[in-house]
Tab-separated table of C-alpha atoms in Angstrom:
chain	number	residue	atom	x	y	z
A	28	ALA	CA	170.261	88.795	122.063
A	29	ALA	CA	167.070	88.080	123.967
A	30	LYS	CA	167.914	84.385	124.297
A	31	ALA	CA	171.415	85.208	125.463
A	32	TRP	CA	170.021	87.540	128.118
A	33	ARG	CA	167.536	84.884	129.212
A	34	ASP	CA	170.211	82.203	129.479
A	35	ALA	CA	172.421	84.531	131.529
A	36	GLN	CA	169.826	85.008	134.264
A	37	GLU	CA	170.640	83.294	137.536
A	38	LEU	CA	167.821	84.326	139.857
A	39	PRO	CA	165.015	81.760	140.235
A	40	VAL	CA	161.721	82.552	138.540
A	41	VAL	CA	159.913	81.348	141.652
A	42	THR	CA	161.491	81.325	145.101
A	43	PRO	CA	161.035	78.323	147.424
A	44	ASP	CA	158.666	80.358	149.631
A	45	GLU	CA	156.608	81.381	146.608
A	46	GLU	CA	156.493	77.784	145.401
A	47	ASN	CA	155.249	76.593	148.800
A	48	ALA	CA	152.570	79.293	148.826
A	49	ILE	CA	151.420	78.258	145.343
A	50	LEU	CA	151.243	74.598	146.322
A	51	ARG	CA	149.211	75.463	149.442
A	52	CYS	CA	146.772	77.425	147.278
A	53	VAL	CA	146.480	74.518	144.838
A	54	GLU	CA	145.758	72.127	147.684
A	55	ALA	CA	143.040	74.418	149.032
A	56	LEU	CA	141.455	74.925	145.606
A	57	GLU	CA	141.354	71.176	144.999
A	58	LYS	CA	138.923	70.898	147.923
A	59	LEU	CA	136.377	73.211	146.271
A	60	ASP	CA	134.037	70.916	144.330
A	61	LEU	CA	132.563	73.803	142.354
A	62	LEU	CA	135.945	74.694	140.879
A	63	GLN	CA	136.936	71.109	140.200
A	64	GLU	CA	133.768	70.392	138.229
A	65	ALA	CA	133.936	73.675	136.331
A	66	ALA	CA	137.623	73.187	135.502
A	67	LYS	CA	136.988	69.728	134.062
A	68	ARG	CA	134.164	70.874	131.822
A	69	GLY	CA	134.944	74.487	131.042
A	70	ASN	CA	137.487	76.512	129.105
A	71	HIS	CA	140.504	78.149	130.742
A	72	GLU	CA	141.910	81.594	129.935
A	73	VAL	CA	139.083	82.460	127.546
A	74	THR	CA	139.704	85.681	125.594
A	75	CYS	CA	136.761	87.646	124.256
A	76	PHE	CA	136.547	90.732	122.013
A	77	LYS	CA	133.341	92.716	121.744
A	78	ARG	CA	132.344	96.056	120.254
A	79	HIS	CA	130.765	98.416	122.785
A	80	GLN	CA	127.429	99.463	121.295
A	81	ARG	CA	127.191	103.000	122.643
A	82	THR	CA	130.758	104.123	121.955
A	83	GLY	CA	132.084	101.782	119.283
A	84	LEU	CA	135.129	101.005	121.428
A	85	MET	CA	136.575	97.527	121.081
A	86	LEU	CA	136.550	95.785	124.451
A	87	LYS	CA	138.719	92.850	125.449
A	88	GLY	CA	138.846	90.551	128.419
A	89	ARG	CA	140.292	87.204	129.416
A	90	ALA	CA	138.307	85.126	131.869
A	91	ASP	CA	140.048	82.622	134.116
A	92	LEU	CA	137.391	79.998	133.488
A	93	VAL	CA	134.141	79.871	131.505
A	94	PHE	CA	131.717	76.957	131.595
A	95	THR	CA	128.074	76.062	131.001
A	96	ASP	CA	125.691	74.204	133.302
A	97	ASP	CA	123.068	71.603	132.387
A	98	ASP	CA	120.619	74.329	131.401
A	99	GLY	CA	123.063	75.844	128.924
A	100	VAL	CA	123.684	78.863	131.159
A	101	THR	CA	127.139	80.422	130.900
A	102	TRP	CA	129.137	81.001	134.092
A	103	ILE	CA	132.394	82.900	134.604
A	104	ILE	CA	134.844	82.121	137.408
A	105	ASP	CA	137.546	84.563	138.468
A	106	LEU	CA	140.274	83.444	140.860
A	107	LYS	CA	141.536	85.935	143.456
A	108	THR	CA	144.444	85.348	145.816
A	109	VAL	CA	144.024	87.173	149.115
A	110	PRO	CA	146.097	87.582	152.307
A	111	GLU	CA	145.845	85.199	155.235
A	112	GLU	CA	142.352	85.046	156.815
A	113	SER	CA	140.895	87.280	154.057
A	114	ALA	CA	138.666	84.800	152.250
A	115	SER	CA	135.856	85.334	154.757
A	116	GLU	CA	132.718	87.055	153.543
A	117	ASP	CA	133.221	90.330	155.410
A	118	LYS	CA	136.893	90.746	154.472
A	119	PHE	CA	136.422	89.774	150.855
A	120	ALA	CA	133.494	92.184	150.586
A	121	ARG	CA	135.851	94.933	151.738
A	122	LYS	CA	138.391	93.914	149.098
A	123	ILE	CA	135.689	94.139	146.427
A	124	ALA	CA	135.229	97.793	147.336
A	125	ASP	CA	138.935	98.550	147.685
A	126	LEU	CA	139.899	97.072	144.314
A	127	ASN	CA	136.696	97.739	142.322
A	128	TYR	CA	135.991	94.055	141.743
A	129	HIS	CA	132.318	94.900	141.179
A	130	MET	CA	133.368	96.827	138.057
A	131	GLN	CA	135.395	93.875	136.817
A	132	ALA	CA	132.475	91.517	137.385
A	133	ALA	CA	130.115	93.797	135.452
A	134	PHE	CA	132.641	94.256	132.622
A	135	TYR	CA	133.087	90.514	132.129
A	136	ALA	CA	129.378	89.859	132.542
A	137	ASP	CA	128.644	92.235	129.669
A	138	LEU	CA	131.545	90.935	127.606
A	139	PHE	CA	130.389	87.317	127.834
A	140	ASP	CA	126.634	88.116	127.902
A	141	THR	CA	125.934	86.575	131.303
A	142	ASP	CA	125.362	87.907	134.800
A	143	ASN	CA	126.625	84.671	136.352
A	144	PHE	CA	130.042	85.722	137.626
A	145	ILE	CA	131.662	83.941	140.566
A	146	PHE	CA	134.706	85.042	142.533
A	147	ILE	CA	136.828	82.341	144.128
A	148	ALA	CA	139.029	83.705	146.910
A	149	VAL	CA	141.990	81.659	148.129
A	150	GLU	CA	144.361	82.720	150.900
A	151	LYS	CA	148.047	82.880	150.016
A	152	ALA	CA	149.498	82.348	153.484
A	153	GLY	CA	148.891	80.353	156.638
A	154	PHE	CA	146.351	77.567	156.360
A	155	PRO	CA	144.714	78.641	153.090
A	156	GLY	CA	141.003	79.224	153.268
A	157	VAL	CA	138.980	79.164	150.066
A	158	ALA	CA	135.462	80.359	149.288
A	159	ALA	CA	133.250	81.191	146.306
A	160	TYR	CA	131.075	84.300	146.120
A	161	GLN	CA	128.710	86.019	143.722
A	162	LEU	CA	127.661	89.674	143.836
A	163	ASP	CA	123.957	90.396	143.939
A	164	ALA	CA	122.195	92.053	140.994
A	165	GLU	CA	122.271	95.529	142.565
A	166	ASP	CA	126.033	95.518	143.117
A	167	LEU	CA	126.561	94.238	139.585
A	168	GLU	CA	124.385	97.031	138.199
A	169	ILE	CA	126.402	99.653	140.106
A	170	GLY	CA	129.554	98.297	138.492
A	171	ARG	CA	127.876	98.328	135.085
A	172	ARG	CA	126.741	101.958	135.412
A	173	THR	CA	130.215	103.040	136.507
A	174	ASN	CA	131.812	101.188	133.596
A	175	GLU	CA	129.409	102.782	131.115
A	176	ALA	CA	130.231	106.279	132.372
A	177	LEU	CA	133.960	105.619	132.132
A	178	LEU	CA	133.678	104.169	128.631
A	179	GLU	CA	131.690	107.207	127.511
A	180	GLN	CA	134.425	109.435	128.930
A	181	LEU	CA	137.146	107.408	127.234
A	182	SER	CA	135.326	107.644	123.922
A	183	ARG	CA	135.044	111.438	124.230
A	184	CYS	CA	138.742	111.701	125.012
A	185	PHE	CA	139.611	109.732	121.884
A	186	LYS	CA	137.341	111.916	119.766
A	187	THR	CA	138.468	115.285	121.140
A	188	GLY	CA	142.094	114.512	121.933
A	189	GLU	CA	141.571	116.083	125.373
A	190	TRP	CA	142.355	113.793	128.263
A	191	ASP	CA	141.670	116.026	131.263
A	192	LEU	CA	137.897	116.166	130.878
A	193	VAL	CA	135.666	115.477	133.862
A	194	SER	CA	132.142	115.101	132.564
A	195	ALA	CA	128.828	114.899	134.346
A	196	ASP	CA	128.861	111.148	133.657
A	197	ILE	CA	132.128	110.751	135.551
A	198	ALA	CA	130.839	112.855	138.425
A	199	ASP	CA	127.761	110.620	138.558
A	200	ALA	CA	129.978	107.535	138.469
A	201	ILE	CA	131.997	108.854	141.391
A	202	ARG	CA	128.822	109.487	143.403
A	203	ILE	CA	127.549	105.999	142.569
A	204	PHE	CA	130.840	104.490	143.691
A	205	ILE	CA	130.808	106.430	146.967
A	206	ASP	CA	127.306	105.123	147.662
A	207	PHE	CA	128.569	101.639	146.840
A	208	LEU	CA	131.385	101.935	149.388
A	209	GLU	CA	129.095	103.151	152.129
A	210	ARG	CA	126.506	100.408	151.952
A	211	PRO	CA	126.846	96.767	153.080
A	212	PHE	CA	127.531	94.096	150.488
A	213	ASP	CA	125.229	91.209	149.782
A	214	LEU	CA	127.445	88.311	148.746
A	215	THR	CA	126.053	84.899	147.967
A	216	GLN	CA	128.367	82.123	149.097
A	217	TYR	CA	128.465	78.950	147.033
A	218	PRO	CA	129.590	75.922	149.003
A	219	VAL	CA	126.334	74.187	147.991
A	220	PHE	CA	126.771	75.023	144.313
A	221	ALA	CA	129.181	72.124	143.842
A	222	ARG	CA	126.556	69.619	142.795
A	223	GLY	CA	128.301	67.968	139.848
A	224	ASP	CA	125.589	68.652	137.286
A	225	PHE	CA	127.559	70.648	134.724
A	226	GLN	CA	127.217	69.817	131.054
A	227	ALA	CA	130.412	68.466	129.552
A	228	ASP	CA	129.552	68.422	125.855
A	229	ARG	CA	128.291	71.987	125.402
A	230	PRO	CA	131.015	74.449	124.379
A	231	VAL	CA	130.854	78.067	125.439
A	232	LYS	CA	130.233	80.441	122.575
A	233	VAL	CA	132.362	83.576	122.645
A	234	VAL	CA	131.393	86.327	120.220
């Protein structure tokens, strides 16, 4: 029945406009040396499971790209598509706050046991701009503290069966997040990171 339904579909999976937008993004990304080197030597769509120590919850994440450099240091790359003229530092910093990307970065950093998390922003429309950014340690720690409070709350909900609890941890997380929104971001841009010195023969260990 499922195959019959699939074969009966007539609408295109990707429209011509969507295809053109994808191809423009690909062309822009091909100009970023950092991504090209990492893609050649890393692992794509890497899934990781890890038990959260404080709560016992099983965590899961899938990184777009994971690779190691010459020093054996693990790096994570996450690709973000953004609107036209939104790959600039100031606009992408705003998107980090709007969509809680700092929490995602902290979650994956803890999952893969590395604080080396890079966002690559590529514009979907117009003449696609592309840039690579990394949050500073303070922003990453804010995301980590917020995640920990939310995981503690989730664990309590599972244990008690009550899902409308608002604990002191959550209140603290909300205050932390408000402070995060109100202060300027310190993003490190990485055009100079593309130096071609990544190690090809060292696989990433995922535990």
